[in-house]
Amino acid sequence: MSKLTLRVVQGADRGRIYADLKTPVSIGREEGNSIQLNDERISRFHCKIQEDNDHLVLTDLESTNGTRVNGQDCQLRILRFGDIIAVGRSMLLFGSAEQINSRVQDSLTAVEESKLGTHNDDGDFELDPGLAESIRALRDMNQPPQLPERLSPSQAAQLAELFEYFHARIGEVVDSVKINDKRATINVDIATWQLMLQLYSRISELIRGISDPDFRLPS
C-alpha cells in the first residue's frame, strides 16, 4: 500500500500537510498520534486509519464528538482518496493530489456511459468534452500558481483576508454537498449552487480589477 497523505483544510491547523504516513495512522490531540491536532473538540486519541484486506479502514476510537466522513457520522468506514474526514472543528482531505486524480479516473469507469459521453462513428466510447476538460483542470491543479514574493505587511494582510473569505465560502459549499459514491457524483442544493455562482462572479470581478486599474469593483 502506498504511503498516505492527509491535508488539514479546516480548523486551527488548516494548511498543514501530513505526507508519507505509514499505517496505522492515528489522529487526536495528544502527543503520540501520527497527526496531533490543536482542537479541544477532538479526543486524545480520536480515530485511526489502518490497512485490512487491501482496504484503508477508518475507525472512530469511541471519541466524544464522533467522526464524520463526507458529512456522514461513522464508527467504521472504508476510505477512498478524496474523502473528507471531519473530527471536532477540523476537516482533513484524505490523499495526495495524484491519488485523488487516480480515484477520479477510476470512478469514471463506474458511471453509466449514457450519462458521461457518447460513442464515436467507430463505436468507441468518448468522454463528454466538458467532463474531459474538468478532468484535465483537476490534473493541472497539481501545480498551482505561487504566491507573490516580497509583499509588504499590509499587502500580506490584505491577501490573507481575501483568501480567508474564499476559504470560508468554499467551506460552506464543501460542508453541504452530498456524495454518491456509486454514481461518482455529488448533489448540491440550489442555495449552495447560487453561493458558488456568486463566489465565481466575485473572483472574475477581482481579476478584472487587478488587470484594469480603472475598473471599479462593485460594493
Short mmCIF file of C-alpha atoms in Angstrom, two decimals:
data_model
loop_
_atom_site.label_atom_id
_atom_site.label_comp_id
_atom_site.label_asym_id
_atom_site.label_seq_id
_atom_site.Cartn_x
_atom_site.Cartn_y
_atom_site.Cartn_z
CA MET A 1 0.00 0.00 0.00
CA SER A 2 1.30 3.46 -0.88
CA LYS A 3 2.08 5.93 1.87
CA LEU A 4 -0.76 8.17 2.97
CA THR A 5 -1.26 11.91 2.84
CA LEU A 6 -3.75 13.96 4.85
CA ARG A 7 -4.19 17.70 4.40
CA VAL A 8 -5.91 19.86 7.02
CA VAL A 9 -8.37 22.08 5.15
CA GLN A 10 -10.31 23.48 8.11
CA GLY A 11 -9.55 24.11 11.77
CA ALA A 12 -6.71 25.58 13.83
CA ASP A 13 -4.13 23.52 11.90
CA ARG A 14 -5.50 24.49 8.50
CA GLY A 15 -2.89 24.30 5.75
CA ARG A 16 -0.76 21.62 7.39
CA ILE A 17 0.13 18.63 5.23
CA TYR A 18 0.97 15.24 6.70
CA ALA A 19 2.64 13.20 3.96
CA ASP A 20 4.37 9.83 3.64
CA LEU A 21 2.49 8.39 6.60
CA LYS A 22 2.68 4.67 7.23
CA THR A 23 -0.31 2.77 8.57
CA PRO A 24 -1.67 2.60 11.15
CA VAL A 25 -2.28 6.37 11.31
CA SER A 26 -3.84 7.81 14.46
CA ILE A 27 -5.48 11.24 14.76
CA GLY A 28 -6.02 13.05 18.06
CA ARG A 29 -4.98 15.97 20.21
CA GLU A 30 -2.49 14.03 22.37
CA GLU A 31 1.21 13.58 21.72
CA GLY A 32 1.95 10.16 20.28
CA ASN A 33 -0.62 10.41 17.48
CA SER A 34 0.56 10.30 13.88
CA ILE A 35 -1.42 13.52 13.43
CA GLN A 36 -1.75 15.72 16.50
CA LEU A 37 -4.33 18.47 16.04
CA ASN A 38 -4.87 21.58 18.12
CA ASP A 39 -8.60 21.21 18.62
CA GLU A 40 -10.30 20.95 22.01
CA ARG A 41 -13.28 19.14 20.47
CA ILE A 42 -11.05 16.28 19.38
CA SER A 43 -10.48 13.39 21.77
CA ARG A 44 -6.99 12.50 22.95
CA PHE A 45 -6.98 9.54 20.58
CA HIS A 46 -9.87 10.26 18.24
CA CYS A 47 -9.67 7.86 15.29
CA LYS A 48 -7.25 5.70 13.35
CA ILE A 49 -6.66 4.53 9.79
CA GLN A 50 -5.35 1.05 9.19
CA GLU A 51 -4.98 -1.47 6.36
CA ASP A 52 -7.16 -4.55 6.14
CA ASN A 53 -7.58 -6.84 3.10
CA ASP A 54 -6.21 -4.19 0.71
CA HIS A 55 -8.59 -1.58 2.11
CA LEU A 56 -7.88 1.52 4.17
CA VAL A 57 -10.29 1.49 7.09
CA LEU A 58 -11.08 4.40 9.40
CA THR A 59 -12.22 3.53 12.92
CA ASP A 60 -13.61 6.00 15.43
CA LEU A 61 -11.92 5.29 18.79
CA GLU A 62 -15.07 5.97 20.83
CA SER A 63 -14.41 9.69 20.60
CA THR A 64 -16.57 12.15 22.49
CA ASN A 65 -17.80 14.11 19.47
CA GLY A 66 -17.59 11.40 16.81
CA THR A 67 -16.06 11.20 13.35
CA ARG A 68 -17.69 12.06 10.03
CA VAL A 69 -16.64 11.07 6.52
CA ASN A 70 -18.13 13.09 3.68
CA GLY A 71 -20.65 14.54 6.11
CA GLN A 72 -21.88 11.20 7.47
CA ASP A 73 -21.32 10.00 11.03
CA CYS A 74 -19.40 6.77 11.11
CA GLN A 75 -17.86 4.31 13.52
CA LEU A 76 -16.18 2.20 10.83
CA ARG A 77 -15.64 3.25 7.23
CA ILE A 78 -13.58 2.18 4.21
CA LEU A 79 -11.77 5.29 3.00
CA ARG A 80 -11.22 6.38 -0.59
CA PHE A 81 -8.81 9.03 -1.76
CA GLY A 82 -10.58 12.37 -1.90
CA ASP A 83 -12.76 11.69 1.15
CA ILE A 84 -13.22 14.45 3.72
CA ILE A 85 -12.70 13.39 7.34
CA ALA A 86 -14.26 15.68 9.96
CA VAL A 87 -13.12 15.48 13.58
CA GLY A 88 -14.09 18.20 16.04
CA ARG A 89 -13.77 21.54 14.27
CA SER A 90 -11.13 20.18 11.90
CA MET A 91 -11.52 18.74 8.41
CA LEU A 92 -8.87 16.68 6.63
CA LEU A 93 -8.67 15.80 2.94
CA PHE A 94 -7.53 12.21 2.51
CA GLY A 95 -4.97 11.52 -0.22
CA SER A 96 -2.34 13.29 -2.28
CA ALA A 97 -3.28 15.15 -5.46
CA GLU A 98 -2.03 12.22 -7.54
CA GLN A 99 -4.03 9.68 -5.52
CA ILE A 100 -7.20 11.75 -5.77
CA ASN A 101 -6.77 12.21 -9.52
CA SER A 102 -6.36 8.44 -9.85
CA ARG A 103 -9.64 7.90 -7.98
CA VAL A 104 -11.40 10.32 -10.32
CA GLN A 105 -10.17 8.39 -13.34
CA ASP A 106 -11.20 5.07 -11.81
CA SER A 107 -14.63 6.42 -10.86
CA LEU A 108 -15.40 7.36 -14.44
CA THR A 109 -15.48 3.73 -15.48
CA ALA A 110 -18.15 3.02 -12.87
CA VAL A 111 -20.60 5.56 -14.22
CA GLU A 112 -23.10 4.73 -16.97
CA GLU A 113 -21.77 5.66 -20.41
CA SER A 114 -25.06 7.27 -21.31
CA LYS A 115 -24.57 9.84 -18.55
CA LEU A 116 -20.92 10.55 -19.31
CA GLY A 117 -20.45 10.66 -23.04
CA THR A 118 -21.20 9.26 -26.45
CA HIS A 119 -19.85 6.75 -28.94
CA ASN A 120 -17.98 7.96 -31.99
CA ASP A 121 -18.52 6.67 -35.53
CA ASP A 122 -16.23 3.71 -34.87
CA GLY A 123 -18.25 2.67 -31.82
CA ASP A 124 -15.53 3.69 -29.35
CA PHE A 125 -16.50 5.44 -26.15
CA GLU A 126 -15.68 9.14 -25.84
CA LEU A 127 -15.95 11.35 -22.76
CA ASP A 128 -18.24 14.31 -22.86
CA PRO A 129 -15.97 17.30 -23.77
CA GLY A 130 -16.99 19.26 -20.68
CA LEU A 131 -16.21 16.34 -18.38
CA ALA A 132 -12.88 15.69 -20.09
CA GLU A 133 -11.96 19.36 -19.64
CA SER A 134 -12.82 19.16 -15.93
CA ILE A 135 -10.54 16.15 -15.54
CA ARG A 136 -7.68 18.00 -17.23
CA ALA A 137 -8.25 21.00 -14.98
CA LEU A 138 -8.15 18.77 -11.90
CA ARG A 139 -4.86 17.29 -13.08
CA ASP A 140 -3.40 20.76 -13.65
CA MET A 141 -4.18 21.70 -10.03
CA ASN A 142 -1.10 19.69 -9.01
CA GLN A 143 1.00 22.79 -9.70
CA PRO A 144 -0.97 25.87 -8.63
CA PRO A 145 0.44 29.40 -9.09
CA GLN A 146 2.92 30.58 -6.50
CA LEU A 147 2.24 33.42 -4.08
CA PRO A 148 3.86 36.76 -4.96
CA GLU A 149 7.16 37.46 -3.23
CA ARG A 150 8.22 40.41 -1.07
CA LEU A 151 4.80 41.53 -0.02
CA SER A 152 4.61 44.43 2.39
CA PRO A 153 2.93 43.65 5.74
CA SER A 154 -0.27 45.42 4.65
CA GLN A 155 -0.32 43.61 1.30
CA ALA A 156 0.23 40.26 3.02
CA ALA A 157 -2.63 41.04 5.41
CA GLN A 158 -4.94 42.01 2.55
CA LEU A 159 -4.08 38.86 0.61
CA ALA A 160 -4.63 36.69 3.67
CA GLU A 161 -8.00 38.36 4.28
CA LEU A 162 -9.00 37.69 0.68
CA PHE A 163 -8.05 34.03 0.90
CA GLU A 164 -9.87 33.74 4.23
CA TYR A 165 -13.03 34.97 2.54
CA PHE A 166 -12.76 32.48 -0.34
CA HIS A 167 -11.82 29.65 2.02
CA ALA A 168 -14.87 30.30 4.22
CA ARG A 169 -17.29 30.46 1.29
CA ILE A 170 -15.90 27.32 -0.37
CA GLY A 171 -16.00 25.62 3.02
CA GLU A 172 -19.74 26.26 3.21
CA VAL A 173 -20.14 24.50 -0.13
CA VAL A 174 -17.95 21.56 0.92
CA ASP A 175 -19.98 21.13 4.11
CA SER A 176 -23.28 20.91 2.25
CA VAL A 177 -22.59 18.58 -0.69
CA LYS A 178 -23.90 15.01 -0.70
CA ILE A 179 -21.57 12.44 -2.25
CA ASN A 180 -22.91 9.49 -4.25
CA ASP A 181 -20.04 7.01 -4.50
CA LYS A 182 -21.93 4.56 -6.70
CA ARG A 183 -22.54 7.14 -9.41
CA ALA A 184 -19.33 9.12 -8.80
CA THR A 185 -21.39 12.31 -8.44
CA ILE A 186 -22.30 14.87 -5.82
CA ASN A 187 -25.62 16.58 -5.15
CA VAL A 188 -25.79 20.28 -4.34
CA ASP A 189 -28.89 22.22 -3.36
CA ILE A 190 -29.92 25.38 -5.18
CA ALA A 191 -28.88 27.73 -2.37
CA THR A 192 -25.37 26.26 -2.29
CA TRP A 193 -25.12 26.40 -6.07
CA GLN A 194 -26.11 30.07 -6.04
CA LEU A 195 -23.48 30.72 -3.37
CA MET A 196 -20.86 29.14 -5.63
CA LEU A 197 -22.03 31.22 -8.60
CA GLN A 198 -21.80 34.41 -6.53
CA LEU A 199 -18.28 33.46 -5.48
CA TYR A 200 -17.36 32.65 -9.08
CA SER A 201 -18.66 36.05 -10.16
CA ARG A 202 -16.77 37.84 -7.38
CA ILE A 203 -13.49 36.21 -8.41
CA SER A 204 -13.99 37.34 -12.01
CA GLU A 205 -14.56 40.90 -10.78
CA LEU A 206 -11.38 40.80 -8.69
CA ILE A 207 -9.34 39.50 -11.63
CA ARG A 208 -10.72 42.34 -13.78
CA GLY A 209 -9.97 44.87 -11.05
CA ILE A 210 -6.33 43.74 -10.78
CA SER A 211 -5.69 43.84 -14.53
CA ASP A 212 -7.65 47.06 -15.15
CA PRO A 213 -6.91 49.85 -12.62
CA ASP A 214 -9.82 51.91 -13.98
CA PHE A 215 -12.34 49.16 -13.24
CA ARG A 216 -14.35 49.87 -10.09
CA LEU A 217 -15.27 46.80 -8.07
CA PRO A 218 -18.94 46.66 -7.03
CA SER A 219 -19.52 47.09 -3.31
#
